[in-house]
Coordinates of C-alpha atoms in Angstrom, one line a residue:
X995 CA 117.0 -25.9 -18.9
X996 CA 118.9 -23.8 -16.5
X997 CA 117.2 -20.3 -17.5
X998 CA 114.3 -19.6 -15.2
X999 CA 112.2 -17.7 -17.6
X1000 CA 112.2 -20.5 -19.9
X1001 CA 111.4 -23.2 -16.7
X1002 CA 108.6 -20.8 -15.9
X1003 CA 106.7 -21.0 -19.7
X1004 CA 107.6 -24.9 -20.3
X1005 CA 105.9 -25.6 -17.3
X1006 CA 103.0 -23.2 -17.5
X1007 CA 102.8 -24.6 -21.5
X1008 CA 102.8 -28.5 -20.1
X1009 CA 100.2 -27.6 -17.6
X1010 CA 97.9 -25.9 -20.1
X1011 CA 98.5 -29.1 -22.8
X1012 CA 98.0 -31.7 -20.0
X1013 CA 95.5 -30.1 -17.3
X1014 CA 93.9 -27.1 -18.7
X1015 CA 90.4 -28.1 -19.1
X1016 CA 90.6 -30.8 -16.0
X1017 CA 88.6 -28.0 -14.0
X1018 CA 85.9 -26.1 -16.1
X1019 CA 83.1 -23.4 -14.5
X1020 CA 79.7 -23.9 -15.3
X1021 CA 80.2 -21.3 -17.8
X1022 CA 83.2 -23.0 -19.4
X1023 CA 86.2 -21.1 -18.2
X1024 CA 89.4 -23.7 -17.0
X1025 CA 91.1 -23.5 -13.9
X1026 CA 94.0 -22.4 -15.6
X1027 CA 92.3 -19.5 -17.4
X1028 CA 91.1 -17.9 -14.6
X1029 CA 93.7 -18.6 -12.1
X1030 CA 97.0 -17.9 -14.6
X1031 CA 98.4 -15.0 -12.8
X1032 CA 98.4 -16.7 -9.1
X1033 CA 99.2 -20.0 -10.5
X1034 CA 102.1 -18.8 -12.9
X1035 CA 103.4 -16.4 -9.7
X1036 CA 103.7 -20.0 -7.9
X1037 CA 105.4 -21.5 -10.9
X1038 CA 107.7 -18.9 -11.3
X1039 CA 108.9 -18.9 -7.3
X1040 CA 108.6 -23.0 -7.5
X1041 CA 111.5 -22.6 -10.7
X1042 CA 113.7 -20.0 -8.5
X1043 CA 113.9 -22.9 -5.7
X1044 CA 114.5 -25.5 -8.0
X1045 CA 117.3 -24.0 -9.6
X1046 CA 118.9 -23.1 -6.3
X1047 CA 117.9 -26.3 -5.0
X1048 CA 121.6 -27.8 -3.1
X1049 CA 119.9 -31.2 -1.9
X1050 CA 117.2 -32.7 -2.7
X1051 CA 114.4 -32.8 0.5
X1052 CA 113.2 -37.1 0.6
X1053 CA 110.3 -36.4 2.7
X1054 CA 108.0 -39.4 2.9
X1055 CA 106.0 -38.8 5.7
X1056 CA 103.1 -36.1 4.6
X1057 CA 100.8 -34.6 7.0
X1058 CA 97.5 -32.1 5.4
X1059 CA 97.7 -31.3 1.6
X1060 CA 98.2 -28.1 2.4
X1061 CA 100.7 -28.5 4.3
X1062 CA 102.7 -28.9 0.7
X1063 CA 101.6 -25.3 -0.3
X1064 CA 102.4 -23.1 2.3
X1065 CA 100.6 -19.1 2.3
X1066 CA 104.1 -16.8 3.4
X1067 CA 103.6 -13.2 4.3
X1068 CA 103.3 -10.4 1.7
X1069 CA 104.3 -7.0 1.4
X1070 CA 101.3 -5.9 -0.7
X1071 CA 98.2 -5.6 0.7
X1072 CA 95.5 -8.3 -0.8
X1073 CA 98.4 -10.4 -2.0
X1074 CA 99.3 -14.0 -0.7
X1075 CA 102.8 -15.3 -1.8
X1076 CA 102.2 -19.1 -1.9
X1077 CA 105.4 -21.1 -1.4
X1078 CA 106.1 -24.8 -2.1
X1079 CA 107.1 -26.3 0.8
X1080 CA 110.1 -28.7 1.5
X1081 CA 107.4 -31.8 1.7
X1082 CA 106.3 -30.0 -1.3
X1083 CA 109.5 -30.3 -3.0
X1084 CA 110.2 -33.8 -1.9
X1085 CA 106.7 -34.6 -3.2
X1086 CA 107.1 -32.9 -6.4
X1087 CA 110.5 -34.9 -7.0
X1088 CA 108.4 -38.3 -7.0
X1089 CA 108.5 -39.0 -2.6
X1090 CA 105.0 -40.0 -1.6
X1091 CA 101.3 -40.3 -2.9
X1092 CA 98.7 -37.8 -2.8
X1093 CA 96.6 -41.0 -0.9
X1094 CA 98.9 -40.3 2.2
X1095 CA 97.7 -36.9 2.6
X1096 CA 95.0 -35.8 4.4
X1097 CA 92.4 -33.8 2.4
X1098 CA 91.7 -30.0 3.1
X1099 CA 88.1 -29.7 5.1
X1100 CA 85.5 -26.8 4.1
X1101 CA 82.3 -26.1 3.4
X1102 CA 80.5 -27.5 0.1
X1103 CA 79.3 -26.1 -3.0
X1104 CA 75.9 -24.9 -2.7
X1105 CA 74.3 -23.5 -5.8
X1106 CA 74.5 -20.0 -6.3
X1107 CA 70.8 -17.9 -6.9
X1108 CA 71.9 -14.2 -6.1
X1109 CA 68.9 -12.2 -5.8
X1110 CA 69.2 -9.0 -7.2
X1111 CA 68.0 -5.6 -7.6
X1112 CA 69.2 -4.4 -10.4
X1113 CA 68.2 -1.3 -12.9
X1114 CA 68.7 -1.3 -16.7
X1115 CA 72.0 -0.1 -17.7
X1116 CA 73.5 -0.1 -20.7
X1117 CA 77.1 -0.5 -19.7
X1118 CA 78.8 -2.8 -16.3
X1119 CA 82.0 -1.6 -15.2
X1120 CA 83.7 -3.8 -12.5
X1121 CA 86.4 -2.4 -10.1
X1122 CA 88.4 -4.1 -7.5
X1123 CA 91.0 -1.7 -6.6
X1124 CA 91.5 1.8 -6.1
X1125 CA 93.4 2.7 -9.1
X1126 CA 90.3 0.9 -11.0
X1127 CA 88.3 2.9 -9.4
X1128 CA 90.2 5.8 -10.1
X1129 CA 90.4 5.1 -13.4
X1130 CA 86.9 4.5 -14.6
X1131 CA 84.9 6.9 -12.7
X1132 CA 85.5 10.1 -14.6
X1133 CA 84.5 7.6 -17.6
X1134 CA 81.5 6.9 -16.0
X1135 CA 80.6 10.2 -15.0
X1136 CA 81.4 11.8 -18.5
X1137 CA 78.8 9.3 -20.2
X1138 CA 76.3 9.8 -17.3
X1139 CA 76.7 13.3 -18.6
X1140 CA 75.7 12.1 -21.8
X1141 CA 72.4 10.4 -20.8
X1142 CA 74.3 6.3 -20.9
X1143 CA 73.5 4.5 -17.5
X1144 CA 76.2 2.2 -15.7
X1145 CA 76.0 -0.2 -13.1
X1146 CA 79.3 -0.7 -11.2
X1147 CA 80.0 -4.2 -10.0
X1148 CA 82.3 -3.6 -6.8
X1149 CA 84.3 -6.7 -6.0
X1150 CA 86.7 -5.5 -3.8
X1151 CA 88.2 -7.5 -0.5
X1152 CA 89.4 -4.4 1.0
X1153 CA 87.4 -1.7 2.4
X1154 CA 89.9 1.3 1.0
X1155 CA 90.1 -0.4 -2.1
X1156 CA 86.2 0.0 -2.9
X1157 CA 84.5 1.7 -5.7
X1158 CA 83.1 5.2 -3.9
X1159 CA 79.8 5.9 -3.1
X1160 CA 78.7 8.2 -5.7
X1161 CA 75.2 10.7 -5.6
X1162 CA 75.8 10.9 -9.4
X1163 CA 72.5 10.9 -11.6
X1164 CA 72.8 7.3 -14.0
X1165 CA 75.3 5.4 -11.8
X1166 CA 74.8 2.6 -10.0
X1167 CA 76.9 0.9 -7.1
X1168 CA 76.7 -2.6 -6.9
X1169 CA 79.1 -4.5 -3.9
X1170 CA 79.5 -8.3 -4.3
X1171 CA 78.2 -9.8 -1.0
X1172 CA 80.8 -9.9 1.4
X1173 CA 80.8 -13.7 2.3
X1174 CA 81.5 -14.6 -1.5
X1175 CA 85.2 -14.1 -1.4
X1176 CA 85.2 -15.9 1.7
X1177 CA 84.3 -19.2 0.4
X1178 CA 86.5 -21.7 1.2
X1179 CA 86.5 -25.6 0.2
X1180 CA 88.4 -28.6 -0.9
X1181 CA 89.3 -28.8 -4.9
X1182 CA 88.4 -32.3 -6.9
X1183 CA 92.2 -32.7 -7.1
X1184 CA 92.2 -36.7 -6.7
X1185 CA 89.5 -37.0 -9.4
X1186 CA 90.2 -34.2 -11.5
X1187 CA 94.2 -34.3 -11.7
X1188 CA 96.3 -37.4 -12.3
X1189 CA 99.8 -37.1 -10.3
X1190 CA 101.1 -40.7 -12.2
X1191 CA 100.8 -39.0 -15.0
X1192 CA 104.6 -39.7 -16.4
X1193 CA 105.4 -36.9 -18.6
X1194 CA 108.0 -34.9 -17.2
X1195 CA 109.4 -31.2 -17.7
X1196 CA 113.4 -30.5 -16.8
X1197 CA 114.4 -27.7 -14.8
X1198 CA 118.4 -27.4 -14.0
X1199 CA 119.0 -30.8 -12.5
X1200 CA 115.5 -32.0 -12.3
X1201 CA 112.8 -34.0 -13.6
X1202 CA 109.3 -32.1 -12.9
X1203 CA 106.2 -34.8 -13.0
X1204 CA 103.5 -32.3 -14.1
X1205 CA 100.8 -34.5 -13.0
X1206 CA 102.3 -33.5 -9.2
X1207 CA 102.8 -30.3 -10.1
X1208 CA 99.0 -29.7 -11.5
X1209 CA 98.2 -31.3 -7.8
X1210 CA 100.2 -29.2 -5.8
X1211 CA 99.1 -25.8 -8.4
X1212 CA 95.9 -27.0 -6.8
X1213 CA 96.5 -26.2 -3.8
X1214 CA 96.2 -22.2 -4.6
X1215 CA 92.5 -22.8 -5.2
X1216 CA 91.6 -24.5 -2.1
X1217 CA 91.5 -21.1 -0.1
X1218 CA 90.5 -17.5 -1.0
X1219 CA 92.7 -14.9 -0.9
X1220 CA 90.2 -12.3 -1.4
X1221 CA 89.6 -10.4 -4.5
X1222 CA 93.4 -11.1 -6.4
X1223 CA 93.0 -14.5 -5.5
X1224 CA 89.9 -16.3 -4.8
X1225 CA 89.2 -19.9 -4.1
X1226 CA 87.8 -22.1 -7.2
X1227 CA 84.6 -22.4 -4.6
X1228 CA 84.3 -18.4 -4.8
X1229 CA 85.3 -18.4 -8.2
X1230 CA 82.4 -20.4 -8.8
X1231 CA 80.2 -18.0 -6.7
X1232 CA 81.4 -14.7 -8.5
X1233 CA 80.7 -16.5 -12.0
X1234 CA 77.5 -16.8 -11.1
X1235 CA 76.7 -13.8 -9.6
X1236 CA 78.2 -11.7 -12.9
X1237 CA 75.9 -13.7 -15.0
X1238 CA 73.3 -12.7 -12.9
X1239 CA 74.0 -9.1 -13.1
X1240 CA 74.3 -8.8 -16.6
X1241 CA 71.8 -10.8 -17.3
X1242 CA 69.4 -8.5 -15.0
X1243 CA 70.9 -5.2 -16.0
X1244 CA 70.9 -6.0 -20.3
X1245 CA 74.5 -4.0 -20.5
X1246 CA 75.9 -3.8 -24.2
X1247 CA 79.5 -3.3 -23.0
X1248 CA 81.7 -4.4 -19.9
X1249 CA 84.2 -2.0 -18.7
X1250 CA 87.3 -3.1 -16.7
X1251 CA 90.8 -1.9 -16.0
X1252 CA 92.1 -5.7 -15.6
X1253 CA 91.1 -8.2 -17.8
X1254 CA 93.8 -11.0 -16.8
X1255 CA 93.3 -11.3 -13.4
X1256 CA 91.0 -14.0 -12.2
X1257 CA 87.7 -11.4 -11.1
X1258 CA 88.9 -10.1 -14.6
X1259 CA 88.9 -13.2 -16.5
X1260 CA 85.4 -14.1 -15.3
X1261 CA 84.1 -10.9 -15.6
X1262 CA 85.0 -10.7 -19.5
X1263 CA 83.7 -14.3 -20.3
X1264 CA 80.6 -13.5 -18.5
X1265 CA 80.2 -10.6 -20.9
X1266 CA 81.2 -12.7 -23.8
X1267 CA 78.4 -15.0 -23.0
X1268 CA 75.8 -12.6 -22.8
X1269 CA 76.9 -10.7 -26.0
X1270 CA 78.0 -7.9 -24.3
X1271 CA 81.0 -6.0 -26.1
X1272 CA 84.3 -5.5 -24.3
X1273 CA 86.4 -2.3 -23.0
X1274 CA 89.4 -2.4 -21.1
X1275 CA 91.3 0.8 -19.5
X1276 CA 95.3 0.5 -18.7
X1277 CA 95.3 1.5 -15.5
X1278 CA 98.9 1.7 -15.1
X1279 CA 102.1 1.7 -17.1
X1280 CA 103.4 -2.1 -18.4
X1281 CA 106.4 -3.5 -17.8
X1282 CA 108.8 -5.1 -20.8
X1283 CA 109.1 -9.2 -19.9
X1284 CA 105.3 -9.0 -18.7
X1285 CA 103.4 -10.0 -22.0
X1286 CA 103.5 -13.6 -21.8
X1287 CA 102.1 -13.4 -18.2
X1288 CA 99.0 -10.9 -19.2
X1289 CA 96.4 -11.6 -21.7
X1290 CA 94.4 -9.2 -23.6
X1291 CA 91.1 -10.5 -23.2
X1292 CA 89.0 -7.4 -24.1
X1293 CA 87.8 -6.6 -27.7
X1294 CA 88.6 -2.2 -27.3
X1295 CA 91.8 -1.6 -25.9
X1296 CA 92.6 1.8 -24.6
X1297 CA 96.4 2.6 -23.9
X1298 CA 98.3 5.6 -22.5
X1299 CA 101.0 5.9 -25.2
X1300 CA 102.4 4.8 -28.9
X1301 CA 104.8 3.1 -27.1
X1302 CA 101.6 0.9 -25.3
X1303 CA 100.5 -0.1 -28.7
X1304 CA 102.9 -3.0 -29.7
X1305 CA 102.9 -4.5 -26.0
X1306 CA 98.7 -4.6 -26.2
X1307 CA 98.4 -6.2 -29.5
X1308 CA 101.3 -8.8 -29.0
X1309 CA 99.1 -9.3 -25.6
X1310 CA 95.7 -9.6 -27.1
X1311 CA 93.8 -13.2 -27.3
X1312 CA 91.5 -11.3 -30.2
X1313 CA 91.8 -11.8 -33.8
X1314 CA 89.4 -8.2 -33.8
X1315 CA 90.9 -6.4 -30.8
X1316 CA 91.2 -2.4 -31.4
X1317 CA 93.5 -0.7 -30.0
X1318 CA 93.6 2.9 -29.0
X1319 CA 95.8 6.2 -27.4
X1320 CA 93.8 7.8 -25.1
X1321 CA 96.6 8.7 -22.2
X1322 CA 94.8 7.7 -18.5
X1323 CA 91.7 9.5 -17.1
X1324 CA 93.0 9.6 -14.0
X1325 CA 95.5 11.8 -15.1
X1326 CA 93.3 14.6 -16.7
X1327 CA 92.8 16.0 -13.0
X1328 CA 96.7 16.7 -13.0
X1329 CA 95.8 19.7 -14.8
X1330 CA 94.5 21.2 -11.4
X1331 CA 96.9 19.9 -9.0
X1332 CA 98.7 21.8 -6.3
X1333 CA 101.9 22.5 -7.1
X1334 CA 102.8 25.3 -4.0
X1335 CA 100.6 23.0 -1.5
X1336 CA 101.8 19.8 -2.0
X1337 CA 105.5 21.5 -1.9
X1338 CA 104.1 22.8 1.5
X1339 CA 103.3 19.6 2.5
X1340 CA 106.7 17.9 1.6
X1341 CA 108.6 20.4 3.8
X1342 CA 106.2 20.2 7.0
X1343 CA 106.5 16.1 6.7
X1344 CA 110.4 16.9 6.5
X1345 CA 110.6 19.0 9.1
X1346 CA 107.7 17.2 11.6
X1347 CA 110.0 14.2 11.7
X1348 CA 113.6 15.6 11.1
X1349 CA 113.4 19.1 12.6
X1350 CA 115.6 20.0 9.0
X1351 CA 114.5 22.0 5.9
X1352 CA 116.5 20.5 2.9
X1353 CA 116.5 22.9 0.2
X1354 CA 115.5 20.2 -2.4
X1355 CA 113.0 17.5 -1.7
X1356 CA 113.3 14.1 -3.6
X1357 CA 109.8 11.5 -3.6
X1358 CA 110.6 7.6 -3.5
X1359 CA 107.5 6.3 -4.5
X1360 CA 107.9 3.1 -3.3
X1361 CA 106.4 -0.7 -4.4
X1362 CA 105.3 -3.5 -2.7
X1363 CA 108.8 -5.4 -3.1
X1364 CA 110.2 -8.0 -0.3
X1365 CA 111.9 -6.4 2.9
X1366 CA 115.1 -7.4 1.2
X1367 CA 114.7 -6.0 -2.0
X1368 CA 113.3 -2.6 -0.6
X1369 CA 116.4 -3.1 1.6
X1370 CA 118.8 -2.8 -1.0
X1371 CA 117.3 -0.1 -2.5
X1372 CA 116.9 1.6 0.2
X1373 CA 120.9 1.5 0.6
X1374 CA 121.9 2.4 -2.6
X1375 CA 119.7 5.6 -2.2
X1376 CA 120.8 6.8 0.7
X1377 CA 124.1 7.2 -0.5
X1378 CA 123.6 8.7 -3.4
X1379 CA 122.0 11.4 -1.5
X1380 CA 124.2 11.7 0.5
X1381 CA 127.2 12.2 -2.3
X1382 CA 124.8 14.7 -4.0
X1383 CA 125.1 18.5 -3.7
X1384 CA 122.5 20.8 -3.1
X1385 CA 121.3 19.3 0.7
X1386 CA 118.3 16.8 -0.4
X1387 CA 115.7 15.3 1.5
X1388 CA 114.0 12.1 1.2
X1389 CA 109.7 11.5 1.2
X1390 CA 109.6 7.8 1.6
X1391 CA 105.8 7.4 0.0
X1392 CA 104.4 4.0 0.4
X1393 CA 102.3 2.4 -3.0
X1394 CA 98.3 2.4 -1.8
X1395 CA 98.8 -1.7 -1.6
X1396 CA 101.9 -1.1 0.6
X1397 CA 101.5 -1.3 4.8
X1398 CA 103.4 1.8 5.8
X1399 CA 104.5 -0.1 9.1
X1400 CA 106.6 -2.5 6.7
X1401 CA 109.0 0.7 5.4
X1402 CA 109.4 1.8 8.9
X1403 CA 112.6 -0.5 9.6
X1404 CA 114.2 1.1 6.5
X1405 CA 114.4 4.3 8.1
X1406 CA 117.4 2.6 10.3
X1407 CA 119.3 2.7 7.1
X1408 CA 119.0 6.6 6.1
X1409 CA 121.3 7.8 8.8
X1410 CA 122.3 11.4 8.1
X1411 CA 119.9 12.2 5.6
X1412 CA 116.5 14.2 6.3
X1413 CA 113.8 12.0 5.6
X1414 CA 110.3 11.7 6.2
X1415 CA 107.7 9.0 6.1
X1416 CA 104.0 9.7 4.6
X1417 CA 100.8 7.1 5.1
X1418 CA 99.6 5.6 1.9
X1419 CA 96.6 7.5 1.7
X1420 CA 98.5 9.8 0.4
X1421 CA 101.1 8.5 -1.8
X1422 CA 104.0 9.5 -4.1
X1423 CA 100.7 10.3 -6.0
X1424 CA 99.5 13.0 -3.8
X1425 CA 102.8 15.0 -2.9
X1426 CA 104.9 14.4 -6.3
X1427 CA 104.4 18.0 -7.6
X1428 CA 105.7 19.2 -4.8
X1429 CA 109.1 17.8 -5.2
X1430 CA 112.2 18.6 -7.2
X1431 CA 112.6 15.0 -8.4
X1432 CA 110.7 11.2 -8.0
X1433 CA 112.5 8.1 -7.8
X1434 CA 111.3 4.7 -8.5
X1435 CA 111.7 1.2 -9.9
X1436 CA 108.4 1.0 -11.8
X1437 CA 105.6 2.9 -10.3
X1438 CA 103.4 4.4 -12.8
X1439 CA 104.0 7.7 -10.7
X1440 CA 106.9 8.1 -12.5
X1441 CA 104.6 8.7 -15.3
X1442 CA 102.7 11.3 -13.6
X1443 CA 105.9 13.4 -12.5
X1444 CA 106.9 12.7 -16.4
X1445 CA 103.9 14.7 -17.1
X1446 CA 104.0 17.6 -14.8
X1447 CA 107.7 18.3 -15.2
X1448 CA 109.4 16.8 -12.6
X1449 CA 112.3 15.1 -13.6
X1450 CA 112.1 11.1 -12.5
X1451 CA 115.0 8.9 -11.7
X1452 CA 115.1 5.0 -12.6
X1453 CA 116.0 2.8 -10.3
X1454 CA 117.3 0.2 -12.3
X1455 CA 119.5 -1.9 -10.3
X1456 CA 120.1 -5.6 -10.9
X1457 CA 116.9 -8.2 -11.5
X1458 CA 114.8 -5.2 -11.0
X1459 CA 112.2 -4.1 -13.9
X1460 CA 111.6 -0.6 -14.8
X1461 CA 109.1 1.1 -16.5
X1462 CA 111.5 1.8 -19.1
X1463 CA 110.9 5.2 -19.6
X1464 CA 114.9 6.2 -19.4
X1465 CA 114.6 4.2 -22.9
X1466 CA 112.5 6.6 -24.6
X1467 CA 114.6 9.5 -23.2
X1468 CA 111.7 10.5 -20.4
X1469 CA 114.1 9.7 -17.6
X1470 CA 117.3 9.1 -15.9
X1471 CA 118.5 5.8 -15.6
X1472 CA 120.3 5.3 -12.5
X1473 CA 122.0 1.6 -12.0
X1474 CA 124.4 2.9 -8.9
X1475 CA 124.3 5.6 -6.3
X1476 CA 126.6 7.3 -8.0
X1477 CA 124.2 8.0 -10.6
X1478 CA 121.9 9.1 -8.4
X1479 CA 124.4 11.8 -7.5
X1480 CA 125.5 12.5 -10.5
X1481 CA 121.8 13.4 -11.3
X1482 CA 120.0 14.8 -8.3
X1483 CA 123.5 17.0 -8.4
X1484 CA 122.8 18.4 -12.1
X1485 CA 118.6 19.0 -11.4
X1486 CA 120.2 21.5 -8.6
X1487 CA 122.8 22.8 -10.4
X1488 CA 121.0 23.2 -14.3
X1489 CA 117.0 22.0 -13.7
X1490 CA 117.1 23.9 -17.3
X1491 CA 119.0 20.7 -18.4
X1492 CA 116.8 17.9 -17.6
X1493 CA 113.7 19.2 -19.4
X1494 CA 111.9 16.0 -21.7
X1495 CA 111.1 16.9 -25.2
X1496 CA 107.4 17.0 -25.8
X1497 CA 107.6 13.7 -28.1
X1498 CA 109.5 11.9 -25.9
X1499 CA 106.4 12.7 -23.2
X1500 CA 103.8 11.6 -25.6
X1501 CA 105.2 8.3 -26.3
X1502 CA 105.2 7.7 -23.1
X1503 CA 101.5 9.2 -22.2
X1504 CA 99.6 11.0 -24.4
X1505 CA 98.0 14.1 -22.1
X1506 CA 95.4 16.7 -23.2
X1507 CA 93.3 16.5 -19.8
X1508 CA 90.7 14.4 -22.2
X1509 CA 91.3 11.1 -21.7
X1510 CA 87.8 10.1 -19.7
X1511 CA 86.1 11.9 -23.2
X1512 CA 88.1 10.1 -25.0
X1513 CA 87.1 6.5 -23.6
X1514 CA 83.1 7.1 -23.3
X1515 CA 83.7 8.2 -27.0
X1516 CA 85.1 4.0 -27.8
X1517 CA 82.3 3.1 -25.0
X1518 CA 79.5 4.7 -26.7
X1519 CA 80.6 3.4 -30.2
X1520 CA 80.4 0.3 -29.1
X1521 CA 77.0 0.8 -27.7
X1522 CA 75.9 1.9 -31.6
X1523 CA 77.9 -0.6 -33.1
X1524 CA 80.6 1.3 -34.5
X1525 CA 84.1 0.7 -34.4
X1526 CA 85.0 4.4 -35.8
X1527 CA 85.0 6.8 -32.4
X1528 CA 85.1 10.2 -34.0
X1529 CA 87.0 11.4 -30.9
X1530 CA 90.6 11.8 -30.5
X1531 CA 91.6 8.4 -29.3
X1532 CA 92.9 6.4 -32.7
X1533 CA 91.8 2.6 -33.1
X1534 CA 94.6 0.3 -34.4
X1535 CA 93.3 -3.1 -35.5
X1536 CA 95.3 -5.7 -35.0
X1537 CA 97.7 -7.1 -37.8

C-alpha cells in the first residue's frame, strides 16, 4: 500500500492482533492500550519515511537499543517526537538481531505502596494540563457549591501546566509525587516480543516484520517523557498510585478531560475497576481524520456542539456511552471578558515593538507545528496582509504548549508588516476580543472568537487539518494569501457582512454561560444513579 493513512492502521491493526496483550499492568491494561497515541504518532512518522525511503540503509553493526529509536526535538512543550533511526530502519527491514544490541540500563521495578492522606470524596477528577484544568474547575467548584466533595489527582510534568491551588470549601488537591514520572527502566522486550516472528505488513516497496516493529515500538516505553508520555516503569507506578487513591477516597465518578491518552487510559480503568462511573469533558474542538486515533473510553460524554455528537459516538469503546451538548465551561467566563482592554493591549504590544498603530489588528493564534510548517505559514500570511486594505497588524500569540523563543525566527519573515510578539501566558486566548479578526489552522480559539463575534480565518493550506468550522459556515476558509486578502479586506470594508448566523454558531458550540451547571448536573446524576440530568445538557445514547 502506497497510502500512508492506510500503512499507519494496518500496522497499528497487526500490532494489536499479534502483540497487544505481550505487556499487561497489574491491573490488566496492554502496552498498547495505554501507550496508543505515542506509539501510533511513531507509527505514523515510521510510514512517512518509509514511503519516502530512496535506498534502503544495510546497517549491521548495532550499538545500544536505543540507539534505534532516537528522542528529536519538539515544538510543543511536554512532547517528545520519537524518530526511527537509520539503524532503526535497516533493522526493521530484516539487518541484524536484537541479541547484537546492547540493552538499555535503569533502575528496577520496585513495588509501589503510596501512602496517602486522603479525605472521602465522592467524585476524582484528574488534570494534567492547563486547559484540563481550565476546564474542570468551574465544574468542581459549581458542585462544591452544591455540597459534592472532589479530590483532584494532579499529574502534571510541568509546573505551569498544574491544577491551581484552590482555598475552595470541598476540594481537594492531590499532586502525584514528583519522582513517578521520572522512572526510567529497561522493557521485557527480548522475552515479551518475538522479532522472528514472520508475518509481515507492506508499506510502498516494503515488507514490515511486525515482530521488529513491536521491538523497536518498545523502545518508546523504555524512558519517560513526563506526563504525555511516561515510561511502562512509571506507567506502572501511576497505576498503582490511582488505585490507591480511589480506593482511599470511595469516589462514585471519575472526571477527566482526556480519556485516550496514556495518564487518561489508566485513570479510567482504574475507575472501572473500582466501580466508579465515568465523565469525560471535551476540552477542545476535534479534528475530522482523528477518530480512529482517539478512543472514547468514558461512559458520559459531554461535547461542545451537535456537530461533536457523531464524531464522539463513532469514537466511543462503550456499548452504554451517553452523549451530551453542554458547550465548554471554560467558555462561560467569556461572558465577562474585556473587550476595550484586551483591544488596549493589542495596540501597546503593536506599538512597544513596531513603534506603528495599524488601524486593524489581526490574532494568529499559533500551534505547536514544526519550524517548517510554521514557516510556511508564516509566509503565506504575511502576504496576504500585506495585499489587504485597511493597514493590518499582526499579534503572533504562541499556544500555552508552544516555547515563544521558537516563533522568534519567524519574525525574519514579516518584513513590512507591523507585528508584535506576546508570551504564552497570555495567548490568542487572552487578547482575541481585542482584535478585528483570528487566524488559525485548528486552535480551539477559533471557537472562542466564533463565539464573541470576531470573525476567524482558516488557514487551510495543503496537508494541514482545520477545525473545520468554514464547513459549517462559522468561518472563512482561506487556502492562499490571496484569500486572506480578499477577506481581511471585506471585514474592513463591510464587518456587517461577515456576521455568523446564530445556528451556524451553535453547531459549532452551544453557549449560554452554563456549561460548568450543566456538567455537575450529568456528574451528580451519575452519583444517584440516574442517566436523565434534568438540566439543559441532552444525553444521546448510542445507536
Amino acid at each position: 500500500m502506497t497510502d500512508s493513512g492506510q500503512g499507519v492502521e494496518a500496522l497499528m491493526t497487526a500490532l494489536e492482533a499479534e502483540y497487544g496483550d505481550a505487556l499487561v499492568t497489574a491491573g490488566g491494561v496492554s502496552w498498547l492500550s495505554v501507550h496508543h497515541v505515542p506509539i501510533r504518532r511513531l507509527v505514523t512518522r515510521l510510514v512517512r519515511q518509509l514511503l519516502e525511503l530512496d535506498e534502503v540503509p544495510t546497517t549491521t553493526v548495532f550499538g545500544a537499543a536505543e540507539d534505534l529509536v532516537v528522542a528529536g526535538g519538539s515544538t510543543s512543550l511536554g512532547y517528545v517526537a520519537y524518530e526511527v533511526s537509520e539503524a532503526g530502519l535497516s533493522f526493521l527491514l530484516g539487518h541484524g538481531e536484537p541479541g547484537q544490541l546492547t540493552p538499555d540500563g535503569g533502575e528496577l521495578a520496585v513495588p509501589v505502596q503510596p501512602r496517602l492522606k486522603v479525605t472521602t470524596a465522592p467524585v476524582c477528577a484528574v488534570s494534567w494540563s492547563s486547559r484540563h484544568a481550565e476546564t474542570l474547575l468551574p465544574v468542581l467548584s459549581d458542585l462544591a457549591c452544591q455540597g459534592v466533595r472532589s479530590t483532584v489527582v494532579d499529574m502534571a510534568s510541568e509546573v505551569d501546566q498544574r491544577f491551581p491551588d484552590t482555598s475552595e470549601p470541598g476540594i481537594t488537591v492531590l499532586r502525584l509525587p514528583e519522582e513517578a514520572l521520572g522512572r526510567h527502566r529497561d522493557v521485557p522486550a527480548q522475552s515479551a516480543f518475538r522479532p522472528e516472528n514472520e508475518r509481515t505488513v507492506r508499506v510502498g516497496q516494503h515488507e514490515i516484520g511486525i515482530g521488529r516493529l513491536a521491538w523497536l515500538a518498545a523502545r518508546v516505553l523504555v524512558r519517560s517523557a513526563g506526563c504525555t508520555q511516561p515510561s511502562w516503569s512509571a506507567t506502572l507506578y501511576v497505576e498503582q498510585w490511582l488505585d490507591a487513591v480511589l480506593l482511599a477516597s470511595h469516589s462514585r465518578v471519575l472526571l477527566c478531560s482526556n480519556d485516550s491518552s496514556p495518564l487518561g487510559v489508566l485513570a479510567v480503568r482504574a475507575a472501572e475497576r473500582a466501580a466508579a462511573d465515568t465523565v469525560y469533558v471535551q476540552h477542545g474542538a476535534w479534528i475530522e481524520g482523528q477518530t480512529s486515533s482517539h478512543a472514547q473510553r468514558c461512559r458520559h460524554v459531554a461535547v461542545m456542539g451537535a456537530r461533536d455528537v457523531r464524531a464522539a459516538q463513532a469514537r466511543t469503546r462503550r456499548a452504554d456511552a451517553r452523549t451530551y451538548v453542554v458547550g465548554q465551561p471554560r467558555f462561560d467566563g467569556l461572558t465577562q471578558v474585556d473587550r476595550l482592554g484586551q483591544r488596549a493591549y493589542l495596540q501597546r504590544m503593536l506599538k512597544e515593538q513596531t513603534g506603528s498603530a495599524p488601524t486593524r489588528i489581526v490574532v494568529w493564534a499559533c500551534q505547536p507545528f514544526n519550524e517548517q510548517r510554521l514557516l510556511g505559514q508564516t509566509e503565506v500570511l504575511v502576504e496576504g496582509l500585506r495585499n489587504a486594505e485597511g493597514g493590518w497588524g499582526l499579534v503572533v500569540a504562541p499556544h500555552p504548549a508552544q516555547d515563544a523563543e521558537t516563533l522568534s525566527p519567524l519574525l525574519d519573515v514579516l518584513n513590512g508588516v507591523p507585528v508584535a510578539l506576546i508570551g504564552s501566558e497570555v495567548g490568542a486566548r487572552g487578547c482575541l476580543a481585542g482584535g478585528d479578526a483570528l487566524i488559525s489552522a485548528s486552535s480551539t480559539c477559533g471557537i472562542e472568537a466564533l463565539l464573541l463575534e470576531v470573525p476567524v480565518l482558516e488557514l487551510a493550506l495543503p496537508a494541514t487539518r482545520t477545525l473545520g468550522l468554514a464547513d459549517h459556515g462559522a468561518a472563512w476558509r482561506c487556502e492562499s494569501s490571496r484569500d486572506i486578502a480578499r477577506f481581511l479586506t471585506r471585514i474592513d470594508e463591510s464587518p456587517q457582512t461577515v456576521r455568523v448566523p446564530t445556528a451556524a454558531r451553535e453547531s459549532i458550540c452551544h453557549w449560554d454561560g452554563r456549561s460548568a451547571d450543566a456538567v455537575a448536573d450529568i456528574v451528580t446524576q451519575a452519583l444517584s444513579g440516574s442517566t436523565t440530568p434534568h438540566h439543559s445538557a441532552q444525553g444521546t445514547d448510542r445507536r
